[in-house]
PDB file of N, CA and C in Angstrom:
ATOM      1  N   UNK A   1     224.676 149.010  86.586  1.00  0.00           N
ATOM      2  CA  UNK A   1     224.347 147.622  86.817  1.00  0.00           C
ATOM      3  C   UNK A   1     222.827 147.499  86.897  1.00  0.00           C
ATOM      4  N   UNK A   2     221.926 146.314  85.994  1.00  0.00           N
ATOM      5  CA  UNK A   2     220.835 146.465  86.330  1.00  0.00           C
ATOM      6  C   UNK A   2     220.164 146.112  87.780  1.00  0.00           C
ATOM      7  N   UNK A   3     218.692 146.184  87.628  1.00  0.00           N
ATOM      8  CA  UNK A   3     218.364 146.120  88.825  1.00  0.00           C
ATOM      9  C   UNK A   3     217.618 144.691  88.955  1.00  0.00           C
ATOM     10  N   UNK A   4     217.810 143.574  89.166  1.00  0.00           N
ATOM     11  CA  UNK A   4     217.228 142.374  88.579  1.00  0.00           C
ATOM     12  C   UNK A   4     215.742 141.856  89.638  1.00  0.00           C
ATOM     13  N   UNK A   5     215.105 141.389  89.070  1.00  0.00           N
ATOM     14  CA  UNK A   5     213.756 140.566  89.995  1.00  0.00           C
ATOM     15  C   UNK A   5     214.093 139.182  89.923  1.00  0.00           C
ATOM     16  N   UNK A   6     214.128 138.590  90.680  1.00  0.00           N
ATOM     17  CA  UNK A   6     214.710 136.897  90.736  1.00  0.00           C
ATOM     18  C   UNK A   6     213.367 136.003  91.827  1.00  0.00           C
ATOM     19  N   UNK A   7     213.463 135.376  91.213  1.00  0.00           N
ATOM     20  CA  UNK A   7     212.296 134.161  92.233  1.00  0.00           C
ATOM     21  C   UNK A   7     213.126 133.637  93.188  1.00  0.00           C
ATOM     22  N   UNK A   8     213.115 133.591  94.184  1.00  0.00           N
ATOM     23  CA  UNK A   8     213.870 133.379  95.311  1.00  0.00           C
ATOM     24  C   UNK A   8     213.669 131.940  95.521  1.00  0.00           C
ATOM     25  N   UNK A   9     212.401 131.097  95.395  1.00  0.00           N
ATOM     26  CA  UNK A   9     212.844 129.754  95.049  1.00  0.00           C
ATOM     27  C   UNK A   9     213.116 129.308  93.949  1.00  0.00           C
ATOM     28  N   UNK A  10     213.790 129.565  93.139  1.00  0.00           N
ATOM     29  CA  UNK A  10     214.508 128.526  91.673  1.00  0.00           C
ATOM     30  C   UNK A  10     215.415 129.736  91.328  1.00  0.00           C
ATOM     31  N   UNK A  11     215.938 131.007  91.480  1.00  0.00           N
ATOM     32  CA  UNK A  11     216.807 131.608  91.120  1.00  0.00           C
ATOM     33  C   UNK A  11     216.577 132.181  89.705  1.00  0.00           C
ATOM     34  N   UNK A  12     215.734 131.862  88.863  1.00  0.00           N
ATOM     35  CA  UNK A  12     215.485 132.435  87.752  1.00  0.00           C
ATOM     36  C   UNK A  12     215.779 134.207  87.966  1.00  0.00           C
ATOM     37  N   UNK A  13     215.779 134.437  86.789  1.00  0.00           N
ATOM     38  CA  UNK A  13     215.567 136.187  86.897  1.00  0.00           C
ATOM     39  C   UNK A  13     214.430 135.993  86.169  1.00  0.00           C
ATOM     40  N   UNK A  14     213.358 136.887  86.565  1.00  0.00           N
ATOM     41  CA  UNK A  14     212.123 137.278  85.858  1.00  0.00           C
ATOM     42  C   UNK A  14     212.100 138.500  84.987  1.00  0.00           C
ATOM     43  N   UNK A  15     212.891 139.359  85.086  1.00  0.00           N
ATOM     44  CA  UNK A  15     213.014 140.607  84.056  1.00  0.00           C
ATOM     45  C   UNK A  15     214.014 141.902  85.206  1.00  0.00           C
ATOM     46  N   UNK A  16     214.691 142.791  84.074  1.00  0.00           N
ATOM     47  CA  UNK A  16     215.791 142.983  84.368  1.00  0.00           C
ATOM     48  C   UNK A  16     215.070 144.714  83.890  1.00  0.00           C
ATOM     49  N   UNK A  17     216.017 145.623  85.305  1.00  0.00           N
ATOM     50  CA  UNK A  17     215.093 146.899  84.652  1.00  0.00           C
ATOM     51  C   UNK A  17     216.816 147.671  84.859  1.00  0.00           C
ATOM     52  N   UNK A  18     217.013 149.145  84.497  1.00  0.00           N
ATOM     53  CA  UNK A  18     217.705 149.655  84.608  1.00  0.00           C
ATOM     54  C   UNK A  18     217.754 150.616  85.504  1.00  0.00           C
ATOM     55  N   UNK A  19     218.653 150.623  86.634  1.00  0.00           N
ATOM     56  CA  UNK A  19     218.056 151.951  88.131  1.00  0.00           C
ATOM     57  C   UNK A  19     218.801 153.489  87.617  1.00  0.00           C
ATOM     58  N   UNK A  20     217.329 153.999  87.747  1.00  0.00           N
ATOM     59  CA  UNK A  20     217.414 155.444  88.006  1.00  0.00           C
ATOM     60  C   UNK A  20     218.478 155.789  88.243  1.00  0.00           C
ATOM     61  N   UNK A  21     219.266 157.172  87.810  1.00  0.00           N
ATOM     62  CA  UNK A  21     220.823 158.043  88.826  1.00  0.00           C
ATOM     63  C   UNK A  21     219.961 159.149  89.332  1.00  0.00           C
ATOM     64  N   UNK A  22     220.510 159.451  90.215  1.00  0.00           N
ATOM     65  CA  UNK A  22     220.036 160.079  91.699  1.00  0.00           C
ATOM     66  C   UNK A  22     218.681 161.773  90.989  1.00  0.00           C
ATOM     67  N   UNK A  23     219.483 162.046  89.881  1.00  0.00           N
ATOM     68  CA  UNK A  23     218.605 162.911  89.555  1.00  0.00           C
ATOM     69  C   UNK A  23     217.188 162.376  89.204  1.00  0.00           C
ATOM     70  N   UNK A  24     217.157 161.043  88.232  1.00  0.00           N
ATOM     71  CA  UNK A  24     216.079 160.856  87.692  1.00  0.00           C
ATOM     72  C   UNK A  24     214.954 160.375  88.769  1.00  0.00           C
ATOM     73  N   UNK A  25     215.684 159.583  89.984  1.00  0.00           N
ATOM     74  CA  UNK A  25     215.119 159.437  91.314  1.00  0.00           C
ATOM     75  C   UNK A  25     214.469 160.459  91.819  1.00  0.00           C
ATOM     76  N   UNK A  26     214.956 161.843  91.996  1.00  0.00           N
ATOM     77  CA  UNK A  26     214.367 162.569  92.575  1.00  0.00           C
ATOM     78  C   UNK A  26     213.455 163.893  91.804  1.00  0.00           C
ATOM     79  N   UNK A  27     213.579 163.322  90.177  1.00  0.00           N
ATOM     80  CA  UNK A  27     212.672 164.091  89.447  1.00  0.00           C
ATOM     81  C   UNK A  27     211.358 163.455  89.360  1.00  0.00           C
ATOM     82  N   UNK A  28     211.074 161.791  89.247  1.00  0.00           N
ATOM     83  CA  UNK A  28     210.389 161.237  90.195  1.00  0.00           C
ATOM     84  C   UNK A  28     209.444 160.966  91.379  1.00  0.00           C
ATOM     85  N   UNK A  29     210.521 161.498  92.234  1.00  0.00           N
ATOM     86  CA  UNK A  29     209.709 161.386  93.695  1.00  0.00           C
ATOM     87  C   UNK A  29     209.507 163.198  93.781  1.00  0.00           C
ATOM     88  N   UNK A  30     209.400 163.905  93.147  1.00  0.00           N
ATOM     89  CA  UNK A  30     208.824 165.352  92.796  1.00  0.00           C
ATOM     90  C   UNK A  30     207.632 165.380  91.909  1.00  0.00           C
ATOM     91  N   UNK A  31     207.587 164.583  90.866  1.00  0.00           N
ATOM     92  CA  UNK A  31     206.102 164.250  90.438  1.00  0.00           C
ATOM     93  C   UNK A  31     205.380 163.640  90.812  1.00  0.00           C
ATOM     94  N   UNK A  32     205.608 162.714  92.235  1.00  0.00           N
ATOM     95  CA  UNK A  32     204.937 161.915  92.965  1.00  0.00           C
ATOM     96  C   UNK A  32     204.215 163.051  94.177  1.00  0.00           C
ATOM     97  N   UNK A  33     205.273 163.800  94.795  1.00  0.00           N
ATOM     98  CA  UNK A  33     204.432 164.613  95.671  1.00  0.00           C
ATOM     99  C   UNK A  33     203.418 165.836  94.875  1.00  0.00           C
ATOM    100  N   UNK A  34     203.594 166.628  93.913  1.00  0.00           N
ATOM    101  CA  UNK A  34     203.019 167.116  92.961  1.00  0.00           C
ATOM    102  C   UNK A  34     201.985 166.661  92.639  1.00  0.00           C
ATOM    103  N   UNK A  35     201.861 165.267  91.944  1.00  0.00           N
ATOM    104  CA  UNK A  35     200.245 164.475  91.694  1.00  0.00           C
ATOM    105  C   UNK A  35     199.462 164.600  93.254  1.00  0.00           C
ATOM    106  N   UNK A  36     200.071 164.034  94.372  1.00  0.00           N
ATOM    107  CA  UNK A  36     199.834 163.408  95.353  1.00  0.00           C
ATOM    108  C   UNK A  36     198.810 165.311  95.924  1.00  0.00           C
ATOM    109  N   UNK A  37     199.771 166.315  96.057  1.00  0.00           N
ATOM    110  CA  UNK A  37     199.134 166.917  96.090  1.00  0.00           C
ATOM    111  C   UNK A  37     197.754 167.661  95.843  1.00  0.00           C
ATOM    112  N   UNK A  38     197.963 167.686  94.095  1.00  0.00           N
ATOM    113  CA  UNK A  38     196.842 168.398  93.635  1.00  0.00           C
ATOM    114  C   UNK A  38     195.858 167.137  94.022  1.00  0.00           C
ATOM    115  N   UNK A  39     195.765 165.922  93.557  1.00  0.00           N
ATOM    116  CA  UNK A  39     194.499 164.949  94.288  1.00  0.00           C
ATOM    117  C   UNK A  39     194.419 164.955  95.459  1.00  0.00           C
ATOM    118  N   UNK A  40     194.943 165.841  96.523  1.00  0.00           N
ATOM    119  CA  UNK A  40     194.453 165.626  97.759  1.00  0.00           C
ATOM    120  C   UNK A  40     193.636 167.132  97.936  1.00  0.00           C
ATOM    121  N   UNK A  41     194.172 168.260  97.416  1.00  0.00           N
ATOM    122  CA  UNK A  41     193.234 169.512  97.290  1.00  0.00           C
ATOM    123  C   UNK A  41     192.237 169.183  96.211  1.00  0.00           C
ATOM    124  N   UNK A  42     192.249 168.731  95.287  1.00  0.00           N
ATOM    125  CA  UNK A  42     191.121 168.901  94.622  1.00  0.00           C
ATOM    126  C   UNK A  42     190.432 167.759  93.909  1.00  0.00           C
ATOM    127  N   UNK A  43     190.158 166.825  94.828  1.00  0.00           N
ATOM    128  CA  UNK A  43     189.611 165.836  94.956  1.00  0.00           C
ATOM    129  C   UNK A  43     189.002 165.100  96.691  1.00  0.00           C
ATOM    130  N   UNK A  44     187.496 165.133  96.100  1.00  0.00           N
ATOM    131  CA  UNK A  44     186.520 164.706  97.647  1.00  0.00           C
ATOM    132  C   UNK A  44     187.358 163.729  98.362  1.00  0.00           C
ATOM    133  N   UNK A  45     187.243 163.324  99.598  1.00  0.00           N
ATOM    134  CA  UNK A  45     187.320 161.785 100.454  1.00  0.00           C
ATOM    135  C   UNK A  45     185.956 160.834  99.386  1.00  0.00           C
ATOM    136  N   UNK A  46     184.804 161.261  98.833  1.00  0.00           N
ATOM    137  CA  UNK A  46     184.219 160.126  98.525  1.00  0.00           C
ATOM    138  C   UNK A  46     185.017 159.893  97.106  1.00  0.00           C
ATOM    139  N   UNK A  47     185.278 160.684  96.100  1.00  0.00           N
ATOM    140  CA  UNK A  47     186.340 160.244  94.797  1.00  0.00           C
ATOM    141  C   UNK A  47     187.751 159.459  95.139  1.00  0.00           C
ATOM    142  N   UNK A  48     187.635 159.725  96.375  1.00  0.00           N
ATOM    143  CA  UNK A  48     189.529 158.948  96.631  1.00  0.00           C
ATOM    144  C   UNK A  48     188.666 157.667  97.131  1.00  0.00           C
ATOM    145  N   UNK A  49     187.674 157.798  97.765  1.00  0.00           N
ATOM    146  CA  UNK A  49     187.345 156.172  98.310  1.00  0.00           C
ATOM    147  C   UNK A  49     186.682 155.300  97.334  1.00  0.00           C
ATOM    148  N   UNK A  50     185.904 156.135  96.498  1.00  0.00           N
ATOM    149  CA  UNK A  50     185.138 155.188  95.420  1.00  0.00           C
ATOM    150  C   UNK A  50     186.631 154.436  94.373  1.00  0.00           C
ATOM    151  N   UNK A  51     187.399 155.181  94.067  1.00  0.00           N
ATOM    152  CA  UNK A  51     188.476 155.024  93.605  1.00  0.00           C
ATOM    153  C   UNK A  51     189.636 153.801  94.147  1.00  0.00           C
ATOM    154  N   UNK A  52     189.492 153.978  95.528  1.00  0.00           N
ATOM    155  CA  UNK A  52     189.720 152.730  95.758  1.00  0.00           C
ATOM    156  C   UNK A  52     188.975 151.554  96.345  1.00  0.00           C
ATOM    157  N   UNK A  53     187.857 151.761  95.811  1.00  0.00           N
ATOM    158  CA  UNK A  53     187.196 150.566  96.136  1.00  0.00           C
ATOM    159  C   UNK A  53     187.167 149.945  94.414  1.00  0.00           C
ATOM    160  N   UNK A  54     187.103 151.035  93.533  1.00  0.00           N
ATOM    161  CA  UNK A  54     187.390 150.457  92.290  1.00  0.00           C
ATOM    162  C   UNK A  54     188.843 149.561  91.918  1.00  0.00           C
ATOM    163  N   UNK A  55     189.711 150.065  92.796  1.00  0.00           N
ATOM    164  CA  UNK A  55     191.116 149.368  92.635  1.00  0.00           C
ATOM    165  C   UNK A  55     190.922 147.839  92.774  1.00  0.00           C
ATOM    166  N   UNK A  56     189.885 147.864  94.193  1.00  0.00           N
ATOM    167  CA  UNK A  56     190.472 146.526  95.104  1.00  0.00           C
ATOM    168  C   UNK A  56     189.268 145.787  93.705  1.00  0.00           C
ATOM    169  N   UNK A  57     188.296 146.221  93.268  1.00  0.00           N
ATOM    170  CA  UNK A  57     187.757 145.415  92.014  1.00  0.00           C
ATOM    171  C   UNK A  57     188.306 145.120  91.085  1.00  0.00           C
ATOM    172  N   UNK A  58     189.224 145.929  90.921  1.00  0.00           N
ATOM    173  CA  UNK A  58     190.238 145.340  89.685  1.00  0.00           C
ATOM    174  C   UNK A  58     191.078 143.985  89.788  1.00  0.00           C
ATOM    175  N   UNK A  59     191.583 144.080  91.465  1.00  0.00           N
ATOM    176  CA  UNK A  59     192.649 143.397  91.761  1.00  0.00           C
ATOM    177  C   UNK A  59     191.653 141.745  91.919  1.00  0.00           C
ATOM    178  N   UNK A  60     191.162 141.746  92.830  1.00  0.00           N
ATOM    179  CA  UNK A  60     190.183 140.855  92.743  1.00  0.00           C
ATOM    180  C   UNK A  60     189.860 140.110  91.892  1.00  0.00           C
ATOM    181  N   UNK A  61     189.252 141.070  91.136  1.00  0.00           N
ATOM    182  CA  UNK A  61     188.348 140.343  89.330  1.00  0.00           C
ATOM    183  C   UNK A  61     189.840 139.347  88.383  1.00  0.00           C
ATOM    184  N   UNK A  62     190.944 139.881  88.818  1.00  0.00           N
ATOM    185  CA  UNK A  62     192.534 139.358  88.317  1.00  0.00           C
ATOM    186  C   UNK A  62     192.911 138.489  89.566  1.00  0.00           C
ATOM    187  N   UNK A  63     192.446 137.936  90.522  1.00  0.00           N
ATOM    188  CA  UNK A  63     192.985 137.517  91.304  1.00  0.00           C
ATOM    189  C   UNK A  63     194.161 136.569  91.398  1.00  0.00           C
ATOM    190  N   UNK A  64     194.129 135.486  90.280  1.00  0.00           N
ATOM    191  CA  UNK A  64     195.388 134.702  90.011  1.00  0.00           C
ATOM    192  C   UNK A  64     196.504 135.142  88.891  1.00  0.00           C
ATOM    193  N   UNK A  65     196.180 136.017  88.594  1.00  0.00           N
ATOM    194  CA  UNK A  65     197.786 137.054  87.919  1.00  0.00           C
ATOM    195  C   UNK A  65     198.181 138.106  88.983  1.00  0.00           C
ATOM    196  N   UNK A  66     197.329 138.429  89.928  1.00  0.00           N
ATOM    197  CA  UNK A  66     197.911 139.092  91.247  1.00  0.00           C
ATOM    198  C   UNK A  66     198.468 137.876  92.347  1.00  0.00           C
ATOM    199  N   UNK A  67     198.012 136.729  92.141  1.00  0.00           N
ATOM    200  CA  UNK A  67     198.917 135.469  92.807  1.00  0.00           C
ATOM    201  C   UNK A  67     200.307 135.331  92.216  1.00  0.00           C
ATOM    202  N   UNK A  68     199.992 135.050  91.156  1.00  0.00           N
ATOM    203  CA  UNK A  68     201.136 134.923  90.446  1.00  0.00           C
ATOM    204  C   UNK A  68     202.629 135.655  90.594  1.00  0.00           C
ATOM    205  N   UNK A  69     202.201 137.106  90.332  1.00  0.00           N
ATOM    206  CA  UNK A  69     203.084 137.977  90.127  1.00  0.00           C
ATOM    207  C   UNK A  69     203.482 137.546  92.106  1.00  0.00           C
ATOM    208  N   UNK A  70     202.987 137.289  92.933  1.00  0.00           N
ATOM    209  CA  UNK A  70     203.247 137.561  94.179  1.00  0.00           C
ATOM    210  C   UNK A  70     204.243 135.935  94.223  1.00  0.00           C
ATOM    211  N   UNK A  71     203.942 135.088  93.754  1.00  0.00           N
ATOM    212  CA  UNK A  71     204.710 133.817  93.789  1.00  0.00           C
ATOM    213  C   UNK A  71     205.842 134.055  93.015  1.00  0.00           C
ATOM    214  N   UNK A  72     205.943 134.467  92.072  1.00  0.00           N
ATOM    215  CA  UNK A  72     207.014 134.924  91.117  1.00  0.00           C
ATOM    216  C   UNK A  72     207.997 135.781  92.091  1.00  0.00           C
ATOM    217  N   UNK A  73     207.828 136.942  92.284  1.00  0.00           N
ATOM    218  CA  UNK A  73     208.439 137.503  93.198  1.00  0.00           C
ATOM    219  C   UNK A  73     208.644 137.030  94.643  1.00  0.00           C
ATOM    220  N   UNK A  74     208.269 136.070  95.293  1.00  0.00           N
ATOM    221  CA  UNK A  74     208.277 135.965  96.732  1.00  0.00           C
ATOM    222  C   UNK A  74     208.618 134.486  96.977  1.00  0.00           C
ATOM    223  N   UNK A  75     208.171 133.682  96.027  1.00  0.00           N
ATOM    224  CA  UNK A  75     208.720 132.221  95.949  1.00  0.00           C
ATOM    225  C   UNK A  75     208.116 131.644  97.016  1.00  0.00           C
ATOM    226  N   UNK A  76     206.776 131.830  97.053  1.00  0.00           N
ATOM    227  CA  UNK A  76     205.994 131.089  98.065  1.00  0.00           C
ATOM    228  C   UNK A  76     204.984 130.225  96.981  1.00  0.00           C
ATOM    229  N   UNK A  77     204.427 129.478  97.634  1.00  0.00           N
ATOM    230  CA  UNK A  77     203.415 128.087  96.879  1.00  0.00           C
ATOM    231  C   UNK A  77     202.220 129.383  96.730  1.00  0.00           C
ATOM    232  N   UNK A  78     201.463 129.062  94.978  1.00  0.00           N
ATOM    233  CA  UNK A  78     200.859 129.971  94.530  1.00  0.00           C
ATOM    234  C   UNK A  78     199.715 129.958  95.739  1.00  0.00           C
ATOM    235  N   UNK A  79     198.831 129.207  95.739  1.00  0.00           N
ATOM    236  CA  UNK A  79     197.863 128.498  96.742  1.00  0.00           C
ATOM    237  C   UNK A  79     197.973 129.317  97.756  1.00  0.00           C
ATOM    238  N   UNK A  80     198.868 129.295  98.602  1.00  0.00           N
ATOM    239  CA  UNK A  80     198.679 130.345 100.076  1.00  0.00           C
ATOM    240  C   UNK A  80     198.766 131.598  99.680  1.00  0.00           C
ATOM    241  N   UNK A  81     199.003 132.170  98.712  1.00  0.00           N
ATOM    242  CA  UNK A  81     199.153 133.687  97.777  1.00  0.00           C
ATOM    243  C   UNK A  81     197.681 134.039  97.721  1.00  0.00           C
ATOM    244  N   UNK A  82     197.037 132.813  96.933  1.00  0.00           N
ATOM    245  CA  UNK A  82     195.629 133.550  96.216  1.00  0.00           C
ATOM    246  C   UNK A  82     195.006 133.324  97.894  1.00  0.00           C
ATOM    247  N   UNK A  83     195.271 132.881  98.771  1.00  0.00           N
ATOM    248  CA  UNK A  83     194.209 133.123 100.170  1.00  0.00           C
ATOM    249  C   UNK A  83     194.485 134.441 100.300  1.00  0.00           C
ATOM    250  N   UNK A  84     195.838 134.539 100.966  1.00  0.00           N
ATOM    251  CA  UNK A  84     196.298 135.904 101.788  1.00  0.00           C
ATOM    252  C   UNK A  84     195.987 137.088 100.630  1.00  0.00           C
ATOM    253  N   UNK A  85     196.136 136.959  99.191  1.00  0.00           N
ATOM    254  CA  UNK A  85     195.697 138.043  98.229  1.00  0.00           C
ATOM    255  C   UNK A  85     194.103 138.431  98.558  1.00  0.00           C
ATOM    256  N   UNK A  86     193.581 137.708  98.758  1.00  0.00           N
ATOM    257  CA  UNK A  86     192.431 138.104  98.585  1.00  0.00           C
ATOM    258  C   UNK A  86     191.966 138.632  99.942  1.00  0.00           C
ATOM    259  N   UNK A  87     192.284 138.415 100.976  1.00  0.00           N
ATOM    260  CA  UNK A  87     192.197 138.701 102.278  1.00  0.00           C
ATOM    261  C   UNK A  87     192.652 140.298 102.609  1.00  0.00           C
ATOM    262  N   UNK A  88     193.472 140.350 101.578  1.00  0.00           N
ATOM    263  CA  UNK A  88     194.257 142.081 101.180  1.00  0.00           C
ATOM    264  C   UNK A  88     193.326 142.770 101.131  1.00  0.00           C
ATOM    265  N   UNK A  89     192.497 142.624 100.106  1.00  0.00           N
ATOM    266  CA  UNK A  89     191.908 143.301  99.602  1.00  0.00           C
ATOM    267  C   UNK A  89     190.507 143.978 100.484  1.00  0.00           C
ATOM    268  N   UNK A  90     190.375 143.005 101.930  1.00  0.00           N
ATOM    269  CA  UNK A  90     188.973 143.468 102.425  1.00  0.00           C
ATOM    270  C   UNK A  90     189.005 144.849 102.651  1.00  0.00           C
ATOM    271  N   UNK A  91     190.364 145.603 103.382  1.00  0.00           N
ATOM    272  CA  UNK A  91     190.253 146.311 104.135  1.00  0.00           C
ATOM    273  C   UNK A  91     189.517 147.679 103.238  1.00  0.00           C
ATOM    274  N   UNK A  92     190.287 147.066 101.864  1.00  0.00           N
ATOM    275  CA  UNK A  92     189.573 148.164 100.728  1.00  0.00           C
ATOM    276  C   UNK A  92     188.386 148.385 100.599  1.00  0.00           C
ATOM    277  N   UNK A  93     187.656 146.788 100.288  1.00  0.00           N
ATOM    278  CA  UNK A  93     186.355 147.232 100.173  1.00  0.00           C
ATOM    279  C   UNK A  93     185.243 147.476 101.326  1.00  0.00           C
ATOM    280  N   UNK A  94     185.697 147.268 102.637  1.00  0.00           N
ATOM    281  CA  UNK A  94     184.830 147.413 103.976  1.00  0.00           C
ATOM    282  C   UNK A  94     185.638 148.631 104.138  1.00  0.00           C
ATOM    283  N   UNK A  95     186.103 149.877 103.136  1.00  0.00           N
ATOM    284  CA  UNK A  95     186.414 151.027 103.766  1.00  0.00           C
ATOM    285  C   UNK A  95     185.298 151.953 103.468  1.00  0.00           C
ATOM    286  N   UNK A  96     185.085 152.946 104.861  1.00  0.00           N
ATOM    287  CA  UNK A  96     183.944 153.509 104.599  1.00  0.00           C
ATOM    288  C   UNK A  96     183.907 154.432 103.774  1.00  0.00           C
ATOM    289  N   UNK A  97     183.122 155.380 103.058  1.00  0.00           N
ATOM    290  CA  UNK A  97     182.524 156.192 102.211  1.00  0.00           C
ATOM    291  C   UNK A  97     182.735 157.422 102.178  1.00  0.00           C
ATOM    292  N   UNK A  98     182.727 158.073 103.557  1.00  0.00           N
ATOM    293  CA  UNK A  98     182.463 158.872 104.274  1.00  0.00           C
ATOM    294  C   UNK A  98     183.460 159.063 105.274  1.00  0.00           C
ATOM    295  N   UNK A  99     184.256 160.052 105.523  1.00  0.00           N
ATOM    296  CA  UNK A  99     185.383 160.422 106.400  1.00  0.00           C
ATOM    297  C   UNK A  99     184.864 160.129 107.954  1.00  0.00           C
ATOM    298  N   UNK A 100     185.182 159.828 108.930  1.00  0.00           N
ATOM    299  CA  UNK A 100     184.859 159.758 110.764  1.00  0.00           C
ATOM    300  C   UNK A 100     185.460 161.086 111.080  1.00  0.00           C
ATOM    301  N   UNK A 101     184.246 161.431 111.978  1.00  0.00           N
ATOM    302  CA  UNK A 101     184.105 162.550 112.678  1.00  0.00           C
ATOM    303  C   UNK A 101     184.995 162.642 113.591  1.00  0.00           C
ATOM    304  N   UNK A 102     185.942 161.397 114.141  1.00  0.00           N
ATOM    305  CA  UNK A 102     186.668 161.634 114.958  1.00  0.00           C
ATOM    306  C   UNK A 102     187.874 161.765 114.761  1.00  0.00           C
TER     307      UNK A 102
END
């Protein structure tokens, strides 16, 4: 049975995907800890932070197709989306550089 995305205010389906069986799930979430790994040994705190400070620029610079997709899925008025979207994004870019000593 697929796995459907629906707008919760108007009921539309927005696109229809097919779910994983339990193997392909967990062949998956094995290349997830695998990546997750090697970028955490062999990659700085400043490459993981510059990296996401590059993210939250991406998301940003797109800010109303990151509304969108969030109204589409959540069925809230686009308008209070693009506030709270963008409000997301501070914690990214006021993250520091440099790991705390504590």
């Amino acid at each position: 049975m697929p796995i459907a995305s629906v707008n919760p205010a108007t009921g539309e389906t927005i696109e229809t995907f097919e779910p994983y069986d339990a193997h392909g799930v967990e062949a998956r979430m094995d290349e997830a800890a695998k990546a997750a790994s090697v970028l955490r040994h062999h990659t700085t705190f400043d490459q993981r932070a510059q990296w996401m400070h590059a993210s939250a620029g991406i998301l940003e610079a797109d800010l109303d197709a990151a509304a969108q997709t969030l109204t589409l899925e959540m069925g809230k008025p686009i308008v209070r989306h693009a506030k709270r979207s963008a409000s997301a994004f501070t914690p990214c870019t006021s993250m520091p550089t440099t790991p705390s000593s504590s």
